[in-house]
Short mmCIF file of C-alpha atoms and ligand atoms in Angstrom, two decimals:
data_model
loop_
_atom_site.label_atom_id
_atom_site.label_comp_id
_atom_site.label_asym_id
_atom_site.label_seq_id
_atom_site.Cartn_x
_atom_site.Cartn_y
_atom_site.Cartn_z
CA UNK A 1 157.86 97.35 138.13
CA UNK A 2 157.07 98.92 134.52
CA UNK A 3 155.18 97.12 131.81
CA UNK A 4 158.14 99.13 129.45
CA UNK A 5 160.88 97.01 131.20
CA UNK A 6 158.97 93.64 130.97
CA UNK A 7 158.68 94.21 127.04
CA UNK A 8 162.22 95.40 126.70
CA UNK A 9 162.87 91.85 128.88
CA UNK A 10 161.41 89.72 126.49
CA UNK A 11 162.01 91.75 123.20
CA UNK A 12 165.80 91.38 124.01
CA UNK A 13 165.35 87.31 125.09
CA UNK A 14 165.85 87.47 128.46
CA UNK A 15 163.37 84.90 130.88
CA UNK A 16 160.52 87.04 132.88
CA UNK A 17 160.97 86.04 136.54
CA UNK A 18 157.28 84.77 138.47
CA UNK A 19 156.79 88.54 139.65
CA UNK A 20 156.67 90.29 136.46
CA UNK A 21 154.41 87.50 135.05
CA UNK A 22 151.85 88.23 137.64
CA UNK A 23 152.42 91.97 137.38
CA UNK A 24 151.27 92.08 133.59
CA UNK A 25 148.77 89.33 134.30
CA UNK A 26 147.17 91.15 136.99
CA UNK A 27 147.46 94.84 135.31
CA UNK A 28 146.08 93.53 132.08
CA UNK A 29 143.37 91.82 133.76
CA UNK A 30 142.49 94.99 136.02
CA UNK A 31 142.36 97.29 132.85
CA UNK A 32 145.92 99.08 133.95
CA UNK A 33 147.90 98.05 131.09
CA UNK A 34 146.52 99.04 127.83
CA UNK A 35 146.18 96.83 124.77
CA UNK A 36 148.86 98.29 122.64
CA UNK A 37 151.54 97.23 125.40
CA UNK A 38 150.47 93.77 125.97
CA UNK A 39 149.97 93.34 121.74
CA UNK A 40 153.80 94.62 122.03
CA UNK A 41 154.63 92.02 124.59
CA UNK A 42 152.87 88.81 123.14
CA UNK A 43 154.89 90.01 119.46
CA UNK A 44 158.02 89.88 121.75
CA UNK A 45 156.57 86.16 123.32
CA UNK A 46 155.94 85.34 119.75
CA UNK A 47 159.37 85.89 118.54
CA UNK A 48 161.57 84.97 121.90
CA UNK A 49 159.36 82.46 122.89
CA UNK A 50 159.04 81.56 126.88
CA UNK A 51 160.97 78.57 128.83
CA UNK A 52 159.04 75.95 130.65
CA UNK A 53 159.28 77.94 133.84
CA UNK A 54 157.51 80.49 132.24
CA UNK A 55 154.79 79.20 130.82
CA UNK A 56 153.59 77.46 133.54
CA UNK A 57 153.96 80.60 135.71
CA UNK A 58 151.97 82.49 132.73
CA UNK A 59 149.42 79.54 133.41
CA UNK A 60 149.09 79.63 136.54
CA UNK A 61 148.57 83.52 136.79
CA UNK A 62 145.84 83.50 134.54
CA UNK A 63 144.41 80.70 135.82
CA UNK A 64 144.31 82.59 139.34
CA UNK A 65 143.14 86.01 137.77
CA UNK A 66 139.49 85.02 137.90
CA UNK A 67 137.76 82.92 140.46
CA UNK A 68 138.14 78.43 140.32
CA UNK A 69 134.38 76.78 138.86
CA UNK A 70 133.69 74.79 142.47
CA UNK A 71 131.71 71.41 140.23
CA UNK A 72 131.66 69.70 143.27
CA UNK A 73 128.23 69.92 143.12
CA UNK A 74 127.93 67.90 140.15
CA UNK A 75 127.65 64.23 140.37
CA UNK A 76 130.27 61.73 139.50
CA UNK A 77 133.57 62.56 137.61
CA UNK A 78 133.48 65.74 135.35
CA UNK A 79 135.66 65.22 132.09
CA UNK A 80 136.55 68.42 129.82
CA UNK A 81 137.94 68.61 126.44
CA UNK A 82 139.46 70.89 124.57
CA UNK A 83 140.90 71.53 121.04
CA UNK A 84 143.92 73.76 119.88
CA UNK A 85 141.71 74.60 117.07
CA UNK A 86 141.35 73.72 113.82
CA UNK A 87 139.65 74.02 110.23
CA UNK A 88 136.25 72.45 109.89
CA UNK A 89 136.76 71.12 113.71
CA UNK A 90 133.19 70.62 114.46
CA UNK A 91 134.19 68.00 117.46
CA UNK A 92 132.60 69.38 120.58
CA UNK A 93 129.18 69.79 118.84
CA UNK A 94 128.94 66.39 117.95
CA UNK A 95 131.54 64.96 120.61
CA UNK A 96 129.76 66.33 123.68
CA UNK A 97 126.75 64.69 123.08
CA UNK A 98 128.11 61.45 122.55
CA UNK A 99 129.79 61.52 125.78
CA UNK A 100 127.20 62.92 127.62
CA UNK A 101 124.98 60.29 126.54
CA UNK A 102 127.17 57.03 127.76
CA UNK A 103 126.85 58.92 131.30
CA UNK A 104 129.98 60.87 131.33
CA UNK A 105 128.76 65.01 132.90
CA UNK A 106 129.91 67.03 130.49
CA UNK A 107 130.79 70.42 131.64
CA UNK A 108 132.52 72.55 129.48
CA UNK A 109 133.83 75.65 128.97
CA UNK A 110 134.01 76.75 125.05
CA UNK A 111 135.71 79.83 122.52
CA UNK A 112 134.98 81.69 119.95
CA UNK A 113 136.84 81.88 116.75
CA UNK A 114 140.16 82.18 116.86
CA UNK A 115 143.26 83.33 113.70
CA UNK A 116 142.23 81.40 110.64
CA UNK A 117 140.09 78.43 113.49
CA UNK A 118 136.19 78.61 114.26
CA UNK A 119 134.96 78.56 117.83
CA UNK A 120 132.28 76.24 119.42
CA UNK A 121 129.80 79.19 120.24
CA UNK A 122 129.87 80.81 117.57
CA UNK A 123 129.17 77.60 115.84
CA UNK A 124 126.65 76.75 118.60
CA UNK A 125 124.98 79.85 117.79
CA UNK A 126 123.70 78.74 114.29
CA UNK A 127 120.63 77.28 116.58
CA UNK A 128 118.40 80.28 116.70
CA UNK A 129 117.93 81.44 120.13
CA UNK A 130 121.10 79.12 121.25
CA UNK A 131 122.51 81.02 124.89
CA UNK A 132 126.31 80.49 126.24
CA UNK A 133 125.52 82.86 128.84
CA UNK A 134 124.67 80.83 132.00
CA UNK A 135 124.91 81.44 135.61
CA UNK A 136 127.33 78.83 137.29
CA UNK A 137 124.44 77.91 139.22
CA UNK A 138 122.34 77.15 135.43
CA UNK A 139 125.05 75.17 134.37
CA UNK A 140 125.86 73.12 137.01
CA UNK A 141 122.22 72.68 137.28
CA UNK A 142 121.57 71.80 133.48
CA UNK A 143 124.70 69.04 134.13
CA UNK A 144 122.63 67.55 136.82
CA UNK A 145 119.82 67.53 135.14
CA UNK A 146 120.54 66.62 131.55
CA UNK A 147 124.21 65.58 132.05
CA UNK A 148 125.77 68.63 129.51
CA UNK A 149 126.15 71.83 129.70
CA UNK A 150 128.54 74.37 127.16
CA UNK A 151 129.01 78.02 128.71
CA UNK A 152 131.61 80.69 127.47
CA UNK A 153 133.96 81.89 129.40
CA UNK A 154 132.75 84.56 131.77
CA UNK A 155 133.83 87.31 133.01
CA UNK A 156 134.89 85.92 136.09
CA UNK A 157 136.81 82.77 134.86
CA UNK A 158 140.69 82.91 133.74
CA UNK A 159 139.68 86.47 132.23
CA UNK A 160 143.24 87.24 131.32
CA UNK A 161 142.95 84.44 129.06
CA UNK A 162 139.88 85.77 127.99
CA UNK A 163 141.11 89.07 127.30
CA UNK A 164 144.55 87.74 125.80
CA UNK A 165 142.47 85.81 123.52
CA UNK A 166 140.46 88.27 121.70
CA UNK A 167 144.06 90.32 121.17
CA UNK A 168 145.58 87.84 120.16
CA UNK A 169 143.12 86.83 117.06
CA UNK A 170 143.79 90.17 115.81
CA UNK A 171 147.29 90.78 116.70
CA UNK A 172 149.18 87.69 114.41
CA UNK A 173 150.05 86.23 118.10
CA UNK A 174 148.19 83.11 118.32
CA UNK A 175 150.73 80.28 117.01
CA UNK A 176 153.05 79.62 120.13
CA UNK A 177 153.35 76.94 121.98
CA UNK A 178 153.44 78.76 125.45
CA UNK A 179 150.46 81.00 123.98
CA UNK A 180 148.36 78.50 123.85
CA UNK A 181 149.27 76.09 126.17
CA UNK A 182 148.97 78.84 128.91
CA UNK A 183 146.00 80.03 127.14
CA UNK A 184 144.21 76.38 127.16
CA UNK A 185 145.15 75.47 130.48
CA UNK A 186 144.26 78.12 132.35
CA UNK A 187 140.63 77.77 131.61
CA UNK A 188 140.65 74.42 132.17
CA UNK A 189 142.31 74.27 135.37
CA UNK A 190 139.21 77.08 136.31
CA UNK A 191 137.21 75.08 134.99
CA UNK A 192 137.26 72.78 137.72
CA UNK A 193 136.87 69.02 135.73
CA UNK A 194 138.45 65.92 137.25
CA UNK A 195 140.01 64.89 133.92
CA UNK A 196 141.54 67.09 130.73
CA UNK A 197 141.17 65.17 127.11
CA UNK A 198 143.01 67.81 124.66
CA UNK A 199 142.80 67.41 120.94
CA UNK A 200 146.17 69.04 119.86
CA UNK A 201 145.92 69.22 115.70
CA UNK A 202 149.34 69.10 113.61
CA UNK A 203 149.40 70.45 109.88
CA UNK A 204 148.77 73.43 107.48
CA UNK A 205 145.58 73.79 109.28
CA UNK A 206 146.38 73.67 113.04
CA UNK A 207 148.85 76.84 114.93
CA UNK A 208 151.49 73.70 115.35
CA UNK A 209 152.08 72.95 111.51
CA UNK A 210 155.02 70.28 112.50
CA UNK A 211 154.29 67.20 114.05
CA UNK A 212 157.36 67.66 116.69
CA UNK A 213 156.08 71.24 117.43
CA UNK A 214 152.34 69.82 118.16
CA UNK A 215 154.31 66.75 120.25
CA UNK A 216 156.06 69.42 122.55
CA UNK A 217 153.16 71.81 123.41
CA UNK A 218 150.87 68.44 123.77
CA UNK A 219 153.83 67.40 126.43
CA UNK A 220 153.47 70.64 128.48
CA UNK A 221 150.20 70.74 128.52
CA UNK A 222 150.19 67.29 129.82
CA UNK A 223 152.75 67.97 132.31
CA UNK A 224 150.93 71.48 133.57
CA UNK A 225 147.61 69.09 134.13
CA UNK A 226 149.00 66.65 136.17
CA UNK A 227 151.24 68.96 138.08
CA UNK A 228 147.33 70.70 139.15
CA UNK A 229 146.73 67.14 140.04
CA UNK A 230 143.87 66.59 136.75
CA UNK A 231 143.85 63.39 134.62
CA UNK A 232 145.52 64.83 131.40
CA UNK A 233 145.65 62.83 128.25
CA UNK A 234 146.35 64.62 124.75
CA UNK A 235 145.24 62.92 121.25
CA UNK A 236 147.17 64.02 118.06
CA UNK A 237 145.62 64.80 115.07
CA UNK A 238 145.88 65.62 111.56
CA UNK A 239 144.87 69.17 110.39
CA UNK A 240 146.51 68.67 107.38
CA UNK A 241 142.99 69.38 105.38
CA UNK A 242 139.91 70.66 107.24
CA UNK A 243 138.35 68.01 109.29
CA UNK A 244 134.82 66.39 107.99
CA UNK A 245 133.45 68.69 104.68
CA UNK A 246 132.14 71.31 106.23
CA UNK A 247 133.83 74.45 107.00
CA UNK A 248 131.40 77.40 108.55
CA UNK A 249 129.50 77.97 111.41
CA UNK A 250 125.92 76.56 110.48
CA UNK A 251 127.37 74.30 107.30
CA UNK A 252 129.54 72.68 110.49
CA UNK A 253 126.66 72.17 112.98
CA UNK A 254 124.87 70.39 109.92
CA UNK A 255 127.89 68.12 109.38
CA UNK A 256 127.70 67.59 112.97
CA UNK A 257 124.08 66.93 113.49
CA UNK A 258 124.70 64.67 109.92
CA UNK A 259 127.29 62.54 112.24
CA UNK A 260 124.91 61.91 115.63
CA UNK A 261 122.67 60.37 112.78
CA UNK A 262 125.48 57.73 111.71
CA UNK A 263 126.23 59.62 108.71
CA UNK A 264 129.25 61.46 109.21
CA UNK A 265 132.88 61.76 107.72
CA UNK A 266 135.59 58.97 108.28
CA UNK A 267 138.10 60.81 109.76
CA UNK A 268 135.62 63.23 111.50
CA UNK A 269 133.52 60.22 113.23
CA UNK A 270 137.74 58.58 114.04
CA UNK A 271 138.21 61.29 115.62
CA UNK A 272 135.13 61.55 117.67
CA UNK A 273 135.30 58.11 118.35
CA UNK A 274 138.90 58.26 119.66
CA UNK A 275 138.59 61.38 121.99
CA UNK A 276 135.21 59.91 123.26
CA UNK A 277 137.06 56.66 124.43
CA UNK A 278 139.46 58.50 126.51
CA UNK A 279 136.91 60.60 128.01
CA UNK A 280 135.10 57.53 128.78
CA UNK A 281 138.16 55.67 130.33
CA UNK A 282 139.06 58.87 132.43
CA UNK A 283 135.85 58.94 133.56
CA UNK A 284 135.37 55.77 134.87
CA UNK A 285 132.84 54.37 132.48
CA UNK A 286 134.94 52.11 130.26
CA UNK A 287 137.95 49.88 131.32
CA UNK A 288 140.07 50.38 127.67
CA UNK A 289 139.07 52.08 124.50
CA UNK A 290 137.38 48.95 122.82
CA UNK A 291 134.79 48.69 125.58
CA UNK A 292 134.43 52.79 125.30
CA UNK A 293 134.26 52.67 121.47
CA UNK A 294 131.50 49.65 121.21
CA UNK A 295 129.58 51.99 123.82
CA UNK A 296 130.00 55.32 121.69
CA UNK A 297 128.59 53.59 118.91
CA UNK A 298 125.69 52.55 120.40
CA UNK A 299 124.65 55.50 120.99
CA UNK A 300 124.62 57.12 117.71
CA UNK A 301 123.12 53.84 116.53
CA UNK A 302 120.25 54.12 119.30
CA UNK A 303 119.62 57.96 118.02
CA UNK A 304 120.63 58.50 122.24
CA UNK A 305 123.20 61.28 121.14
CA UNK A 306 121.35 62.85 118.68
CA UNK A 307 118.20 63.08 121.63
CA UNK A 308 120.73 64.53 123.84
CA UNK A 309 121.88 67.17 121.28
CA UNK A 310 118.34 68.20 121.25
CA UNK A 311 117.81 68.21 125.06
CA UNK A 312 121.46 70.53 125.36
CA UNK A 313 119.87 72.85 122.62
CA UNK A 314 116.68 73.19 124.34
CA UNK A 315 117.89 73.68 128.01
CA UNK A 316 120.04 76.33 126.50
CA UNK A 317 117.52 78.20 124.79
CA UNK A 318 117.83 77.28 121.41
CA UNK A 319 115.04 75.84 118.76
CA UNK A 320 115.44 72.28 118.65
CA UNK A 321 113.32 71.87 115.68
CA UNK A 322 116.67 72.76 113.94
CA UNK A 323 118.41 69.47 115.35
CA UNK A 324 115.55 67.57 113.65
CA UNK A 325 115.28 69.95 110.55
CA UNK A 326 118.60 71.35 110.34
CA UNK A 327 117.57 72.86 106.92
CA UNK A 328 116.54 75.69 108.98
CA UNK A 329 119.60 76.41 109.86
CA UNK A 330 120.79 79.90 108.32
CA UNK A 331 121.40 79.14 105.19
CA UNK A 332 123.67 81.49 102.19
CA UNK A 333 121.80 83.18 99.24
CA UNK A 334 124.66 81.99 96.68
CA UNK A 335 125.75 78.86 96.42
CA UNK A 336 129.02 78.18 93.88
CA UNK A 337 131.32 75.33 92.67
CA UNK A 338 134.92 76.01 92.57
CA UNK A 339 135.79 73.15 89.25
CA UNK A 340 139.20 71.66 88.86
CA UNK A 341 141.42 73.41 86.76
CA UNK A 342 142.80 69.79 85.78
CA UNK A 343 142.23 66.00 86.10
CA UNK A 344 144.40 64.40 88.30
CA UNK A 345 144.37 63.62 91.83
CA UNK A 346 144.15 66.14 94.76
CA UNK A 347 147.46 65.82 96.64
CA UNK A 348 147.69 68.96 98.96
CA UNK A 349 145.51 71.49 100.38
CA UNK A 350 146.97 74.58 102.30
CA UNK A 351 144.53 73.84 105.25
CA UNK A 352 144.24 77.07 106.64
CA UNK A 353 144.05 79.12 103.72
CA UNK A 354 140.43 77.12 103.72
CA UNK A 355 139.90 78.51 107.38
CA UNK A 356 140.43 82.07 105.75
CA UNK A 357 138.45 81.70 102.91
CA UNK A 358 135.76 81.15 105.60
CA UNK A 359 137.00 84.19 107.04
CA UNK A 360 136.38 86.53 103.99
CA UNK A 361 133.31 85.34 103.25
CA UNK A 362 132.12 86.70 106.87
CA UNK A 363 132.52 83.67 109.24
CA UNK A 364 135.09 85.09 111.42
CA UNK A 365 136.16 88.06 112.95
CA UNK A 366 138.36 90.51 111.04
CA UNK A 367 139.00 93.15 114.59
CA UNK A 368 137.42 92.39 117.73
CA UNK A 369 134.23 94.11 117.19
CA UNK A 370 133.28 92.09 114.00
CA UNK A 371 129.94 90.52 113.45
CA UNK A 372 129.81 86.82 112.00
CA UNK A 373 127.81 85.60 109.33
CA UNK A 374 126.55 82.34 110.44
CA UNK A 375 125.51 80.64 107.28
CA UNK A 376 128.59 81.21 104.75
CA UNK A 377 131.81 78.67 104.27
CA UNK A 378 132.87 75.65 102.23
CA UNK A 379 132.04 72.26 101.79
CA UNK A 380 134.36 69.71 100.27
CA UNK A 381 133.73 67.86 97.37
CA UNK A 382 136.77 66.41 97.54
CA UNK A 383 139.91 65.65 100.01
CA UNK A 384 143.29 65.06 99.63
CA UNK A 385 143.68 61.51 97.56
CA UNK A 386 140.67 61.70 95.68
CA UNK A 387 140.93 61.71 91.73
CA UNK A 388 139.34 64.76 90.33
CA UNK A 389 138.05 65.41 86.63
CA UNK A 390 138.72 68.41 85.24
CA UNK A 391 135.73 71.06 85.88
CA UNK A 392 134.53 68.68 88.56
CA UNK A 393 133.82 70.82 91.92
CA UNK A 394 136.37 71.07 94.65
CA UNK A 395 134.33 72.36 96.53
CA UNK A 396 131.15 74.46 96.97
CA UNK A 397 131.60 78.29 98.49
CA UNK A 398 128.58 79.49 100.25
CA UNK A 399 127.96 83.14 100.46
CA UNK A 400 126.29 86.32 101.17
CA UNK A 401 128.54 88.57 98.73
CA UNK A 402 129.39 87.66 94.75
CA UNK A 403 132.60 89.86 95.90
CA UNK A 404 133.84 87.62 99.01
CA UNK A 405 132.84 84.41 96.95
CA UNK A 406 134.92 85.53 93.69
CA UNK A 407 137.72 86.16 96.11
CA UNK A 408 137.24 82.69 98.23
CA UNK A 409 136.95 80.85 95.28
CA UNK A 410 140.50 82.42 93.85
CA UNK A 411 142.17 81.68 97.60
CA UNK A 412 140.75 78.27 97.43
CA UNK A 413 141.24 77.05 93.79
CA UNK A 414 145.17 78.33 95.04
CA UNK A 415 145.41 76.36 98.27
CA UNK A 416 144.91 72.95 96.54
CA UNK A 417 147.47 70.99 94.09
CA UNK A 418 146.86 68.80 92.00
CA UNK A 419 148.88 65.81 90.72
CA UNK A 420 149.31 63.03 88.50
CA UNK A 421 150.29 60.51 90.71
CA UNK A 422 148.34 59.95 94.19
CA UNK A 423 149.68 61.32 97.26
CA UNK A 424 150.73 59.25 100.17
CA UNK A 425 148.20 59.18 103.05
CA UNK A 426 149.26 59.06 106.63
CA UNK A 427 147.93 58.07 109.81
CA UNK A 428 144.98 60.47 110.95
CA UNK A 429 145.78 59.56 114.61
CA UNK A 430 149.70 60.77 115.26
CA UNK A 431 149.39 59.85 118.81
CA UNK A 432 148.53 59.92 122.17
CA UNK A 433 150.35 61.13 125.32
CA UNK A 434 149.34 60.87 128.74
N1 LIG B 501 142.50 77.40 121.99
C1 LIG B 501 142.61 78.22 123.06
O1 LIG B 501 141.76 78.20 123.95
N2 LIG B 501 143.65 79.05 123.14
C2 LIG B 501 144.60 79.09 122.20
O2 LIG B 501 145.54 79.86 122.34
C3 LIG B 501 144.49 78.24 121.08
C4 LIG B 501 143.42 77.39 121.00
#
């Protein structure tokens, strides 16, 4: 078999057979096929797309490059969750927490920053001295022990995914449906929980920008969970503005930190509460999402999630002074309003031309090697419906650079409209499939 003849395969939109999936799975993985191939093959994926029986060979093969997490020495049933990634999507920080303290173990396996999307570690590396870096035997231990535990992906689990994901956030290759769903579920199925919860985002923000496109990859990646015999529900969301405020690593662990408190954004705490409830229910410690709801807010209300943030930051290294005093976080030397141009309400925002406004001022990655700057991004001053005066902020850019903040400022003054008349709002929950 030749890596050439694959490419030419799927450049000219003909199906890859099982074989030749596990053949550029397996060489990619081993270091045999170079980069520059494999960029040229997930272009040809990106264009051609793959049929069902693809993707879930694609899955599967990845899933089987590295070696299966064995949690069976964790107690009770293990629930995972996982986003397709979105602007501002802070969820896991303040999500896992929540869950962890109504009982559920909360193992997880989390990314970095991905296209125009932030990534839980980098995020959860705002908290000086914050390590992803465990041993299995640490974080099965810590999930035992404190009932949470957040690792990256290691060398050892699904690394094809892990590999395919850092070329693909530089290669334009991230937004298709058998990408991702391949990508997401091959980790997770490693991963070893009893029960999936996926959070797959629709709108300018998310990879799926229609709502039928984020339906169909939410479907497979149902149907590839159950098929590996794991509970597999899939929420819905809108990403049709950045989720919460907050948009930036540290500004976004603040938000979250803000929401364990009982003070955080409407559709950011709906959301939380939502995915939390079917975590919950798949894990056995709610019969229906009222019962798991009432219990979620308890514990924000009892400061019990915010006192298990702090016990997950400590076990993992991190100061959790910060949780308490998150004004240490790191925090941008400039600071700068973006004013309306015009009164009127704010009807549209190009959601992830926010995410890349983050990304110029330093909070993602521009190749591969890139460092992040932890403390620069956006907050919101106002979202989509709200009436704005004119020279009223937008927003407020946070920075290290009067360059990249003139520039983010331009991008983001141009991503939002605004109108005389209010916009129409729709559901934030688009629905659920299980
Ligand atoms: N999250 C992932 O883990 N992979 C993708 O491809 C997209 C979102």
């Amino acid at each position: 078999m030749r890596m050439y003849d694959i490419i030419m395969k799927k450049r000219n939109g003909g199906e890859l057979s099982r074989e030749e999936i596990d053949y550029f799975i397996k060489g990619y993985t081993k270091g045999e096929i170079p980069d520059y191939q494999v960029s040229a093959l997930m272009m040809a994926i990106y264009f051609r797309k793959m049929t069902e029986a693809e993707t879930l060979a694609l899955t599967m093969a990845m899933a089987h490059s590295g070696d299966f997490l064995d949690l069976s020495g964790i107690h009770g049933v293990k629930v995972d969750k996982h986003s397709t990634g979105g602007v501002g999507d802070k969820t896991s920080l303040a999500l896992t927490p929540m869950v962890a303290a109504c009982g559920i173990p909360v193992a997880k396996m989390s990314g970095r920053g991905l296209g125009h999307t932030g990534g839980t570690i980098d995020k959860l590396e705002s908290f000086p001295g914050f390590t992803t870096a465990l041993t299995t035997e640490q974080f099965i231990e810590n999930v035992n022990s404190i009932g949470i535990a957040i690792m990256g992906q290691t060398a050892d689990l699904a690394p094809a995914d892990k590999k395919l994901y850092a070329l693909r956030d530089v290669t334009a290759t991230v937004d298709n449906l058998s990408l991702i769903a391949s990508s997401i579920m091959s980790k997770k199925l490693a991963a070893g929980a009893d029960a999936i919860v996926l959070d797959v985002k629709t709108g300018s923000g998310a990879f799926m920008k229609q709502e039928c496109d984020a339906r169909a990859l939410a479907e497979e990646m149902v149907k590839i969970g159950k098929n590996a015999g794991r509970k597999t529900v899939a929420v819905i969301s809108d990403m049709d503005q950045p989720l919460g405020f907050a948009v930036g690593n540290a500004l976004e662990v603040k938000e979250a930190i803000e929401t364990l408190k009982g003070n955080g954004p409407k559709d950011f705490v709906e959301l939380c509460l939502t995915l939390g409830s079917q975590m919950l229910v798949a894990g056995g410690k709610a019969k229906d999402s009222e019962e798991a709801k009432k219990a979620l807010d308890a514990v924000i209300a009892d400061g019990s999630a915010l006192k298990k943030l702090a016990e997950f930051v400590a076990a993992q290294g991190g100061d959790v002074d910060v949780v308490y005093h998150p004004e240490k976080l790191p925090r941008a030397t400039i600071i700068c309003p973006v004013p309306a141009p015009s009164s009127g309400y704010l009807s549209h925002i190009v959601c992830d031309e926010v995410g890349i406004c983050s990304l110029i001022l330093g909070g993602g990655r521009e190749t591969k090697e890139s460092e992040i700057d932890l403390s620069v991004g956006l907050v919101l001053c106002k979202k989509v419906g709200d009436y704005v005066a004119a020279g009223e902020p937008l927003a407020k850019i946070y920075a290290n650079d009067e360059r990249k903040a003139a520039e983010a400022k331009k991008r983001y003054l141009a991503a939002c409209t605004i109108t005389d008349k209010a916009p129409e709002q729709s559901p934030f929950i688009k629905g659920i499939i299980c």
